[in-house]
Amino acid sequence: MDVFDAIRGRRSIRRYASRPVERELIEKVVDAGRWAPSSGNTQPVEVVAVTDPEKRRVMAEVSGYARYLKDAPVALVVCINLSRARSRYGELGVSYFAPLDAAVAIQNMMLAAHALGLGTCWDSVFDKGKVRELVSLPGDVEPFAIIALGYPSENPSPPPRRPLKEILHWEKYSS
Ligand SMILES: Cc1cc2nc3c(=O)[nH]c(=O)nc-3n(C[C@H](O)[C@H](O)[C@H](O)COP(=O)(O)O)c2cc1C
């Protein structure tokens, strides 16, 4: 799929078919995240792929706005390895760069998933302590976001975007 089609066609999917996602496709999606740029190439992002229904049920329960996690066949827990994040830029790496690194990796994964016929939805409001425990994260690995992944069972219309001419300012900011 052309990258512009992937960018335009990707939607946040909140209804999923029960069909499991092939392991090979999950690997392809996470591999797309692995090729994202990262600050100083520190590569602080780690992903825990969760298919276990009970764990996904708990994740849905401890998430503010992601009830769909219990129905999506896969939940990708995107994490930040704090030691790697700290390795080059110290605390700035942890507080500033690593969340950006995780965000660009997530966008790569969401676009790759869409190109493979899969849907995704980003969840960033959840009980991090509970999720940490659920997937046995060590102390220096922080959960950052949970991305639902699965075959879509809805085809939502694109939520509107601001017009290009409103957000693109040539040479200087103009209102
Ligand atoms: C950082 C971030 C957090 C989000 N958190 C949630 C969430 O908790 N629950 C949800 O249903 N959608 C969540 N979304 C999806 C947005 O609502 C969605 O991207 C937006 O409405 C535009 O729709 P689209 O992704 O289909 O283009 C999140 C998106 C981003 C980028």
Coordinates of N, CA, C and O and ligand atoms in Angstrom, one line a residue:
M1 N 0.8 -1.2 0.0 CA 0.0 0.0 0.0 C 0.9 1.3 0.0 O 1.9 1.3 0.7
D2 N 0.5 2.2 -0.8 CA 1.2 3.5 -0.9 C 1.1 4.2 0.5 O 0.1 4.1 1.2
V3 N 2.2 4.8 0.9 CA 2.3 5.4 2.2 C 1.2 6.5 2.4 O 0.6 6.6 3.5
F4 N 0.9 7.2 1.3 CA -0.1 8.3 1.5 C -1.5 7.7 1.7 O -2.4 8.2 2.4
D5 N -1.8 6.5 1.0 CA -3.0 5.8 1.2 C -3.1 5.3 2.6 O -4.2 5.3 3.2
A6 N -2.0 4.8 3.1 CA -2.0 4.3 4.5 C -2.3 5.4 5.5 O -3.1 5.2 6.4
I7 N -1.7 6.5 5.3 CA -1.9 7.7 6.2 C -3.3 8.2 6.1 O -3.9 8.4 7.2
R8 N -3.9 8.3 4.9 CA -5.2 8.8 4.8 C -6.3 7.7 5.2 O -7.3 8.1 5.7
G9 N -6.0 6.5 5.0 CA -7.0 5.4 5.2 C -7.0 4.8 6.6 O -8.0 4.2 7.0
R10 N -5.9 5.0 7.4 CA -5.9 4.5 8.7 C -7.0 5.1 9.6 O -7.2 6.3 9.5
R11 N -7.7 4.3 10.4 CA -8.7 4.8 11.3 C -8.5 4.2 12.7 O -8.0 3.1 12.8
S12 N -8.9 4.9 13.7 CA -9.0 4.2 15.0 C -10.1 3.3 15.0 O -11.3 3.7 14.8
I13 N -9.9 2.0 15.3 CA -10.9 1.0 15.2 C -11.2 0.5 16.7 O -10.3 0.2 17.5
R14 N -12.5 0.6 17.0 CA -12.9 0.2 18.3 C -13.9 -1.0 18.4 O -14.3 -1.4 19.4
R15 N -14.1 -1.6 17.2 CA -14.8 -2.9 17.1 C -14.0 -3.9 16.3 O -13.6 -3.5 15.2
Y16 N -13.9 -5.0 16.9 CA -13.0 -6.0 16.3 C -13.7 -7.4 16.1 O -14.5 -7.8 16.9
A17 N -13.3 -8.1 15.0 CA -13.7 -9.4 14.8 C -12.9 -10.3 15.8 O -11.8 -10.0 16.2
S18 N -13.5 -11.5 16.1 CA -12.9 -12.3 17.1 C -11.7 -13.1 16.5 O -10.9 -13.7 17.2
R19 N -11.6 -13.1 15.1 CA -10.6 -13.8 14.4 C -9.2 -13.5 15.0 O -8.9 -12.3 15.1
P20 N -8.4 -14.5 15.4 CA -7.1 -14.1 15.9 C -6.1 -13.6 14.8 O -6.4 -13.8 13.6
V21 N -5.2 -12.8 15.3 CA -4.2 -12.2 14.3 C -3.0 -13.2 14.2 O -2.5 -13.6 15.3
E22 N -2.6 -13.5 13.0 CA -1.5 -14.4 12.8 C -0.2 -13.8 13.5 O 0.0 -12.6 13.4
R23 N 0.5 -14.7 14.1 CA 1.8 -14.3 14.8 C 2.7 -13.5 13.8 O 3.3 -12.5 14.2
E24 N 2.8 -14.0 12.6 CA 3.7 -13.4 11.6 C 3.3 -11.9 11.4 O 4.1 -11.1 11.1
L25 N 2.0 -11.7 11.4 CA 1.5 -10.3 11.1 C 1.8 -9.4 12.4 O 2.2 -8.2 12.2
I26 N 1.7 -10.0 13.5 CA 2.0 -9.2 14.8 C 3.5 -8.9 14.7 O 3.9 -7.7 15.0
E27 N 4.3 -9.8 14.3 CA 5.8 -9.5 14.2 C 6.0 -8.5 13.1 O 6.9 -7.6 13.3
K28 N 5.3 -8.5 12.0 CA 5.5 -7.5 11.0 C 5.2 -6.1 11.5 O 5.9 -5.1 11.2
V29 N 4.1 -6.0 12.3 CA 3.7 -4.7 12.8 C 4.7 -4.2 13.8 O 5.1 -3.0 13.7
V30 N 5.2 -5.0 14.7 CA 6.2 -4.6 15.7 C 7.5 -4.3 15.0 O 8.2 -3.3 15.4
D31 N 7.8 -5.0 13.9 CA 9.0 -4.7 13.2 C 9.0 -3.3 12.6 O 10.0 -2.6 12.5
A32 N 7.8 -2.9 12.1 CA 7.7 -1.5 11.6 C 8.0 -0.5 12.7 O 8.6 0.5 12.4
G33 N 7.6 -0.8 13.9 CA 8.0 0.1 15.0 C 9.5 0.1 15.3 O 10.1 1.2 15.6
R34 N 10.1 -1.0 15.1 CA 11.5 -1.1 15.3 C 12.3 -0.3 14.3 O 13.4 0.2 14.6
W35 N 11.7 0.0 13.2 CA 12.4 0.8 12.2 C 12.1 2.3 12.3 O 12.6 3.1 11.5
A36 N 11.4 2.7 13.3 CA 11.1 4.1 13.5 C 12.4 4.8 13.9 O 13.3 4.2 14.5
P37 N 12.5 6.1 13.7 CA 13.6 6.8 14.2 C 13.5 6.9 15.7 O 12.4 6.8 16.3
S38 N 14.7 7.1 16.4 CA 14.7 7.3 17.8 C 15.8 8.3 18.2 O 16.8 8.4 17.4
S39 N 15.6 9.1 19.2 CA 16.6 10.1 19.6 C 17.9 9.5 19.8 O 18.1 8.5 20.6
G40 N 18.9 10.0 19.1 CA 20.3 9.4 19.2 C 20.3 7.9 19.0 O 21.3 7.3 19.4
N41 N 19.4 7.4 18.3 CA 19.2 6.0 18.0 C 19.3 5.1 19.3 O 19.8 4.0 19.3
T42 N 18.7 5.7 20.4 CA 18.8 5.0 21.6 C 17.8 3.8 21.7 O 18.0 2.9 22.5
Q43 N 16.8 3.8 20.8 CA 15.9 2.6 20.7 C 15.3 2.2 22.0 O 15.5 1.0 22.4
P44 N 14.6 3.1 22.7 CA 14.2 2.7 24.1 C 12.8 1.9 24.1 O 12.3 1.6 25.2
V45 N 12.3 1.7 22.9 CA 10.9 1.1 22.9 C 10.9 -0.4 23.0 O 11.7 -1.1 22.3
E46 N 10.1 -1.0 23.8 CA 9.9 -2.4 23.9 C 8.4 -2.7 23.8 O 7.6 -1.8 24.2
V47 N 8.0 -3.8 23.3 CA 6.6 -4.1 23.1 C 6.2 -5.5 23.7 O 6.9 -6.5 23.4
V48 N 5.2 -5.5 24.5 CA 4.7 -6.8 25.0 C 3.4 -7.1 24.3 O 2.4 -6.3 24.4
A49 N 3.4 -8.2 23.5 CA 2.1 -8.5 22.7 C 1.3 -9.5 23.6 O 1.8 -10.5 24.0
V50 N 0.1 -9.0 23.9 CA -0.8 -9.8 24.8 C -2.0 -10.3 24.0 O -2.7 -9.5 23.5
T51 N -2.2 -11.6 24.0 CA -3.4 -12.2 23.4 C -4.3 -12.8 24.4 O -5.5 -13.1 24.1
D52 N -3.8 -13.1 25.6 CA -4.6 -13.8 26.6 C -5.9 -13.0 27.0 O -5.8 -11.8 27.4
P53 N -7.0 -13.6 26.8 CA -8.3 -12.8 27.0 C -8.5 -12.3 28.4 O -9.0 -11.2 28.5
E54 N -8.0 -13.0 29.4 CA -8.2 -12.5 30.7 C -7.4 -11.3 31.0 O -7.8 -10.3 31.6
K55 N -6.2 -11.3 30.5 CA -5.3 -10.1 30.7 C -5.9 -8.9 29.9 O -5.9 -7.8 30.4
R56 N -6.5 -9.2 28.7 CA -7.0 -8.1 28.0 C -8.3 -7.5 28.7 O -8.6 -6.4 28.6
R57 N -9.0 -8.5 29.3 CA -10.2 -8.0 30.1 C -9.8 -7.1 31.2 O -10.4 -6.0 31.4
V58 N -8.7 -7.4 31.9 CA -8.3 -6.6 33.0 C -7.8 -5.2 32.4 O -8.0 -4.2 33.0
M59 N -7.0 -5.3 31.3 CA -6.5 -4.0 30.7 C -7.7 -3.1 30.3 O -7.6 -1.9 30.5
A60 N -8.8 -3.7 29.8 CA -9.9 -2.9 29.4 C -10.5 -2.3 30.7 O -10.9 -1.1 30.7
E61 N -10.5 -3.0 31.8 CA -11.1 -2.6 33.0 C -10.3 -1.4 33.6 O -10.9 -0.5 34.2
V62 N -9.0 -1.5 33.5 CA -8.1 -0.5 34.1 C -7.8 0.7 33.2 O -7.0 1.5 33.5
S63 N -8.5 0.7 32.0 CA -8.3 1.8 31.0 C -9.5 2.7 31.1 O -10.6 2.3 31.2
G64 N -9.2 4.0 31.0 CA -10.2 5.0 31.0 C -11.1 5.0 29.8 O -12.4 5.1 30.0
Y65 N -10.6 4.8 28.6 CA -11.3 5.0 27.4 C -11.1 3.9 26.4 O -11.1 4.1 25.2
A66 N -10.8 2.7 26.9 CA -10.5 1.6 25.9 C -11.1 0.3 26.3 O -10.5 -0.7 26.4
R67 N -12.5 0.3 26.4 CA -13.2 -0.9 26.7 C -13.0 -1.9 25.5 O -13.1 -3.1 25.7
Y68 N -12.7 -1.4 24.3 CA -12.5 -2.3 23.2 C -11.3 -3.3 23.4 O -11.2 -4.2 22.6
L69 N -10.5 -3.0 24.3 CA -9.3 -3.9 24.5 C -9.7 -5.3 24.9 O -9.0 -6.3 24.6
K70 N -10.9 -5.5 25.4 CA -11.3 -6.9 25.8 C -11.7 -7.7 24.5 O -11.7 -8.9 24.5
D71 N -12.1 -7.0 23.5 CA -12.6 -7.6 22.3 C -11.5 -7.7 21.2 O -11.5 -8.6 20.3
A72 N -10.5 -6.8 21.2 CA -9.4 -6.9 20.2 C -8.6 -8.1 20.5 O -8.3 -8.3 21.7
P73 N -8.2 -8.9 19.6 CA -7.5 -10.2 19.9 C -6.1 -10.0 20.4 O -5.5 -10.8 21.0
V74 N -5.5 -8.8 20.1 CA -4.2 -8.5 20.6 C -4.1 -7.1 21.2 O -4.8 -6.1 20.7
A75 N -3.4 -7.0 22.3 CA -3.1 -5.7 22.9 C -1.6 -5.6 22.9 O -0.8 -6.4 23.5
L76 N -1.1 -4.5 22.3 CA 0.4 -4.3 22.2 C 0.7 -3.3 23.3 O 0.3 -2.1 23.3
V77 N 1.4 -3.7 24.4 CA 1.7 -2.8 25.5 C 3.1 -2.2 25.1 O 4.1 -2.9 25.1
V78 N 3.1 -1.0 24.7 CA 4.3 -0.3 24.2 C 4.9 0.3 25.4 O 4.3 1.1 26.2
C79 N 6.2 0.0 25.6 CA 6.9 0.4 26.9 C 8.2 1.1 26.5 O 8.7 1.1 25.4
I80 N 8.7 1.8 27.6 CA 9.9 2.6 27.4 C 10.9 1.9 28.4 O 10.7 1.8 29.6
N81 N 12.0 1.5 27.8 CA 13.2 1.0 28.6 C 13.9 2.2 29.1 O 14.6 2.9 28.4
L82 N 13.8 2.4 30.5 CA 14.3 3.7 31.0 C 15.9 3.7 31.0 O 16.5 4.8 30.8
S83 N 16.5 2.5 31.1 CA 18.0 2.5 31.1 C 18.4 2.9 29.7 O 19.4 3.7 29.6
R84 N 17.8 2.4 28.7 CA 18.2 2.9 27.3 C 17.9 4.3 27.1 O 18.6 5.1 26.5
A85 N 16.7 4.8 27.6 CA 16.3 6.2 27.4 C 17.3 7.1 28.1 O 17.6 8.2 27.6
R86 N 17.8 6.7 29.3 CA 18.7 7.5 30.1 C 20.2 7.5 29.5 O 21.0 8.3 29.8
S87 N 20.5 6.4 28.7 CA 21.8 6.1 28.3 C 22.6 7.3 27.7 O 23.8 7.4 27.8
R88 N 21.9 8.1 26.9 CA 22.6 9.1 26.1 C 22.3 10.5 26.6 O 23.2 11.4 26.6
Y89 N 21.1 10.7 27.0 CA 20.7 12.1 27.4 C 20.2 12.2 28.8 O 19.6 13.2 29.2
G90 N 20.5 11.3 29.7 CA 20.1 11.3 31.1 C 18.6 11.5 31.3 O 17.8 10.9 30.5
E91 N 18.2 12.4 32.2 CA 16.8 12.5 32.5 C 16.0 13.2 31.4 O 14.8 12.9 31.3
L92 N 16.7 14.0 30.6 CA 16.1 14.5 29.4 C 15.6 13.4 28.4 O 14.5 13.5 27.8
G93 N 16.4 12.4 28.4 CA 16.1 11.2 27.5 C 14.8 10.6 28.1 O 13.9 10.2 27.3
V94 N 14.7 10.5 29.4 CA 13.5 9.8 30.0 C 12.3 10.7 29.9 O 11.2 10.2 29.4
S95 N 12.4 12.0 30.2 CA 11.2 12.8 30.3 C 10.8 13.4 29.0 O 9.6 13.6 28.7
Y96 N 11.7 13.6 28.1 CA 11.4 14.3 26.8 C 11.5 13.4 25.6 O 10.5 13.3 24.9
F97 N 12.7 12.8 25.4 CA 12.9 12.1 24.1 C 12.1 10.8 24.1 O 11.5 10.4 23.0
A98 N 12.2 10.0 25.1 CA 11.6 8.6 25.0 C 10.1 8.6 24.7 O 9.7 7.8 23.9
P99 N 9.3 9.5 25.3 CA 7.9 9.5 24.8 C 7.7 9.8 23.3 O 6.8 9.3 22.7
L100 N 8.6 10.7 22.8 CA 8.5 11.0 21.4 C 8.9 9.7 20.6 O 8.3 9.4 19.6
D101 N 10.0 9.1 21.0 CA 10.4 7.8 20.4 C 9.3 6.8 20.4 O 9.1 6.1 19.3
A102 N 8.6 6.7 21.5 CA 7.5 5.7 21.6 C 6.4 6.1 20.6 O 5.8 5.3 19.9
A103 N 6.1 7.4 20.6 CA 5.0 7.9 19.7 C 5.2 7.6 18.3 O 4.3 7.2 17.5
V104 N 6.5 7.9 17.8 CA 6.7 7.6 16.4 C 6.7 6.1 16.1 O 6.3 5.7 15.0
A105 N 7.2 5.3 17.0 CA 7.2 3.9 16.8 C 5.7 3.4 16.7 O 5.4 2.6 15.9
I106 N 4.9 4.0 17.5 CA 3.4 3.6 17.5 C 2.8 4.0 16.2 O 2.1 3.2 15.6
Q107 N 3.1 5.2 15.7 CA 2.5 5.6 14.4 C 3.0 4.6 13.3 O 2.2 4.2 12.5
N108 N 4.3 4.3 13.3 CA 4.8 3.3 12.3 C 3.9 2.0 12.4 O 3.5 1.4 11.4
M109 N 3.7 1.5 13.6 CA 3.0 0.3 13.8 C 1.6 0.4 13.4 O 1.0 -0.6 12.8
M110 N 0.9 1.5 13.7 CA -0.5 1.7 13.3 C -0.6 1.7 11.7 O -1.5 1.1 11.2
L111 N 0.3 2.4 11.1 CA 0.3 2.4 9.6 C 0.6 1.1 9.0 O -0.1 0.6 8.1
A112 N 1.5 0.4 9.6 CA 1.8 -1.0 9.1 C 0.6 -1.9 9.3 O 0.3 -2.7 8.4
A113 N 0.0 -1.8 10.4 CA -1.2 -2.7 10.7 C -2.2 -2.4 9.6 O -2.8 -3.3 9.1
H114 N -2.5 -1.1 9.4 CA -3.5 -0.8 8.4 C -3.2 -1.3 7.0 O -4.0 -1.9 6.3
A115 N -1.9 -1.2 6.6 CA -1.5 -1.8 5.3 C -1.7 -3.3 5.3 O -1.8 -3.8 4.2
L116 N -1.7 -3.9 6.4 CA -1.9 -5.4 6.5 C -3.3 -5.8 6.6 O -3.7 -7.0 6.8
G117 N -4.2 -4.8 6.6 CA -5.7 -5.1 6.7 C -6.1 -5.2 8.2 O -7.2 -5.7 8.5
L118 N -5.3 -4.7 9.1 CA -5.6 -4.8 10.5 C -6.0 -3.4 11.1 O -5.6 -2.4 10.5
G119 N -6.8 -3.4 12.1 CA -7.1 -2.1 12.8 C -6.4 -1.9 14.1 O -5.9 -2.9 14.7
T120 N -6.3 -0.7 14.5 CA -5.6 -0.4 15.8 C -6.4 0.7 16.5 O -7.1 1.5 15.8
C121 N -6.1 0.9 17.8 CA -6.6 2.1 18.5 C -5.6 2.3 19.6 O -5.3 1.4 20.3
W122 N -5.3 3.5 19.8 CA -4.3 3.9 20.8 C -5.0 4.2 22.2 O -6.0 4.8 22.2
D123 N -4.4 3.7 23.2 CA -5.0 3.9 24.6 C -3.8 4.4 25.4 O -2.8 3.7 25.6
S124 N -3.9 5.6 26.0 CA -2.8 6.1 26.8 C -3.2 6.4 28.3 O -2.4 6.8 29.1
V125 N -4.5 6.2 28.6 CA -5.0 6.5 29.9 C -5.3 5.2 30.6 O -6.4 4.6 30.3
F126 N -4.4 4.6 31.4 CA -4.7 3.4 32.1 C -3.9 3.3 33.4 O -3.0 4.1 33.6
D127 N -4.3 2.4 34.2 CA -3.6 2.2 35.5 C -2.2 1.5 35.2 O -2.2 0.3 35.0
K128 N -1.2 2.3 35.2 CA 0.1 1.8 34.8 C 0.7 0.8 35.7 O 1.3 -0.2 35.3
G129 N 0.4 0.9 37.0 CA 0.9 0.0 38.0 C 0.2 -1.4 37.7 O 0.9 -2.4 37.8
K130 N -1.1 -1.4 37.4 CA -1.8 -2.7 37.2 C -1.3 -3.4 35.9 O -1.1 -4.6 35.9
V131 N -1.1 -2.6 34.9 CA -0.6 -3.1 33.6 C 0.8 -3.6 33.8 O 1.2 -4.7 33.3
R132 N 1.7 -2.9 34.5 CA 3.0 -3.3 34.8 C 3.1 -4.7 35.4 O 3.8 -5.6 35.0
E133 N 2.2 -4.9 36.4 CA 2.1 -6.1 37.1 C 1.6 -7.3 36.2 O 2.1 -8.3 36.2
L134 N 0.5 -6.9 35.4 CA -0.1 -7.9 34.5 C 0.9 -8.5 33.5 O 0.8 -9.7 33.2
V135 N 1.8 -7.7 33.0 CA 2.7 -8.2 32.0 C 4.2 -8.4 32.5 O 5.1 -8.5 31.8
S136 N 4.3 -8.3 33.9 CA 5.6 -8.6 34.6 C 6.7 -7.7 34.1 O 7.8 -8.2 33.8
L137 N 6.5 -6.4 34.0 CA 7.5 -5.5 33.6 C 8.6 -5.3 34.7 O 8.2 -5.1 35.9
P138 N 9.9 -5.3 34.4 CA 10.9 -5.1 35.4 C 10.9 -3.6 35.7 O 10.3 -2.8 35.0
G139 N 11.5 -3.2 36.8 CA 11.5 -1.8 37.4 C 11.9 -0.8 36.4 O 11.4 0.4 36.4
D140 N 12.9 -1.1 35.5 CA 13.4 -0.1 34.5 C 12.6 -0.1 33.2 O 13.1 0.5 32.2
V141 N 11.5 -0.7 33.2 CA 10.6 -0.6 31.9 C 9.3 -0.1 32.3 O 8.6 -0.7 33.2
E142 N 8.9 1.0 31.7 CA 7.6 1.7 32.0 C 6.6 1.5 30.9 O 6.9 1.7 29.7
P143 N 5.4 1.1 31.2 CA 4.3 1.1 30.2 C 4.0 2.5 29.7 O 4.0 3.4 30.5
F144 N 3.9 2.7 28.4 CA 3.6 4.0 27.8 C 2.2 4.1 27.2 O 1.5 5.1 27.4
A145 N 1.9 3.1 26.4 CA 0.6 3.1 25.8 C 0.2 1.6 25.5 O 1.0 0.7 25.5
I146 N -1.1 1.4 25.3 CA -1.6 0.1 24.8 C -2.3 0.3 23.5 O -3.2 1.2 23.4
I147 N -1.9 -0.5 22.5 CA -2.4 -0.4 21.2 C -3.2 -1.7 20.9 O -2.7 -2.8 20.9
A148 N -4.5 -1.5 20.7 CA -5.4 -2.6 20.4 C -5.1 -3.0 18.9 O -4.8 -2.1 18.1
L149 N -5.1 -4.3 18.6 CA -4.8 -4.7 17.2 C -5.7 -5.9 16.9 O -5.8 -6.9 17.7
G150 N -6.3 -5.8 15.7 CA -7.1 -7.0 15.3 C -7.8 -6.6 14.0 O -7.6 -5.6 13.4
Y151 N -8.5 -7.7 13.4 CA -9.3 -7.4 12.2 C -10.5 -6.6 12.5 O -11.2 -6.9 13.5
P152 N -10.7 -5.5 11.8 CA -11.7 -4.5 12.1 C -13.1 -5.2 11.8 O -13.3 -5.9 10.9
S153 N -14.1 -4.8 12.7 CA -15.5 -5.2 12.3 C -16.3 -3.9 12.2 O -17.5 -3.9 12.5
E154 N -15.6 -2.8 11.9 CA -16.3 -1.6 11.6 C -15.5 -0.8 10.6 O -14.3 -1.1 10.4
N155 N -16.1 0.1 9.9 CA -15.4 0.9 8.9 C -15.8 2.4 9.1 O -16.6 2.9 8.3
P156 N -15.3 3.0 10.2 CA -15.7 4.3 10.5 C -15.3 5.4 9.5 O -14.3 5.2 8.8
S157 N -16.2 6.4 9.4 CA -15.8 7.5 8.5 C -14.7 8.3 9.2 O -14.6 8.4 10.4
P158 N -13.9 8.9 8.3 CA -12.8 9.7 8.9 C -13.3 10.9 9.8 O -14.1 11.7 9.2
P159 N -12.9 11.0 11.0 CA -13.2 12.2 11.8 C -12.6 13.4 11.0 O -11.5 13.3 10.4
P160 N -13.3 14.6 11.0 CA -12.8 15.7 10.2 C -11.4 16.2 10.7 O -11.0 16.0 11.8
R161 N -10.7 16.7 9.7 CA -9.4 17.3 10.0 C -9.5 18.8 9.7 O -10.3 19.2 8.8
R162 N -8.7 19.6 10.4 CA -8.7 21.0 10.1 C -8.1 21.2 8.6 O -7.3 20.4 8.2
P163 N -8.6 22.2 7.9 CA -8.1 22.4 6.6 C -6.6 22.7 6.5 O -6.0 23.3 7.5
L164 N -5.9 22.2 5.5 CA -4.5 22.4 5.4 C -4.1 23.9 5.5 O -3.1 24.3 6.2
K165 N -4.9 24.7 4.8 CA -4.5 26.2 4.8 C -4.7 26.8 6.2 O -4.1 27.9 6.5
E166 N -5.4 26.1 7.1 CA -5.5 26.6 8.5 C -4.3 26.3 9.3 O -3.9 27.0 10.2
I167 N -3.6 25.2 9.0 CA -2.5 24.7 9.9 C -1.1 24.9 9.2 O -0.1 24.9 10.0
L168 N -1.1 25.2 7.9 CA 0.2 25.4 7.3 C 0.4 26.9 7.1 O -0.4 27.6 6.5
H169 N 1.5 27.4 7.7 CA 1.8 28.8 7.7 C 3.1 29.0 6.9 O 4.1 28.3 7.2
W170 N 3.1 29.8 5.9 CA 4.3 30.0 5.0 C 5.1 31.1 5.6 O 4.6 32.2 5.7
E171 N 6.3 30.8 5.9 CA 7.3 31.8 6.3 C 7.1 32.4 7.7 O 8.0 32.6 8.4
K172 N 5.8 32.8 8.0 CA 5.5 33.3 9.3 C 4.1 32.9 9.7 O 3.3 32.6 8.8
Y173 N 3.8 32.9 11.0 CA 2.5 32.5 11.5 C 1.5 33.5 11.0 O 1.7 34.7 11.2
S174 N 0.4 33.0 10.4 CA -0.6 34.0 10.0 C -2.0 33.4 10.4 O -2.2 32.2 10.3
S175 N -2.9 34.2 11.0 CA -4.1 33.7 11.4 C -5.3 33.8 10.4 O -5.1 34.5 9.4
Ligands
LIG1 C1 -2.2 9.9 22.1 C2 -3.5 9.3 21.7 C3 -4.3 8.8 22.6 C4 -5.6 8.2 22.3 N1 -6.3 7.6 23.2 C5 -7.5 7.0 22.9 C6 -8.3 6.3 23.9 O1 -7.9 6.2 25.0 N2 -9.4 5.8 23.5 C7 -9.9 5.9 22.2 O2 -11.0 5.3 21.9 N3 -9.2 6.5 21.2 C8 -8.0 7.1 21.5 N4 -7.2 7.7 20.6 C9 -7.7 7.8 19.2 C10 -8.2 9.2 18.8 O3 -9.5 9.4 19.4 C11 -8.3 9.2 17.2 O4 -7.0 9.1 16.7 C12 -9.0 10.5 16.7 O5 -10.3 10.6 17.1 C13 -8.9 10.6 15.2 O6 -9.5 9.5 14.6 P1 -8.7 8.5 13.6 O7 -7.6 7.9 14.4 O8 -9.7 7.5 13.1 O9 -8.2 9.3 12.5 C14 -6.0 8.3 20.9 C15 -5.2 8.9 20.0 C16 -3.9 9.4 20.3 C17 -3.0 9.9 19.3

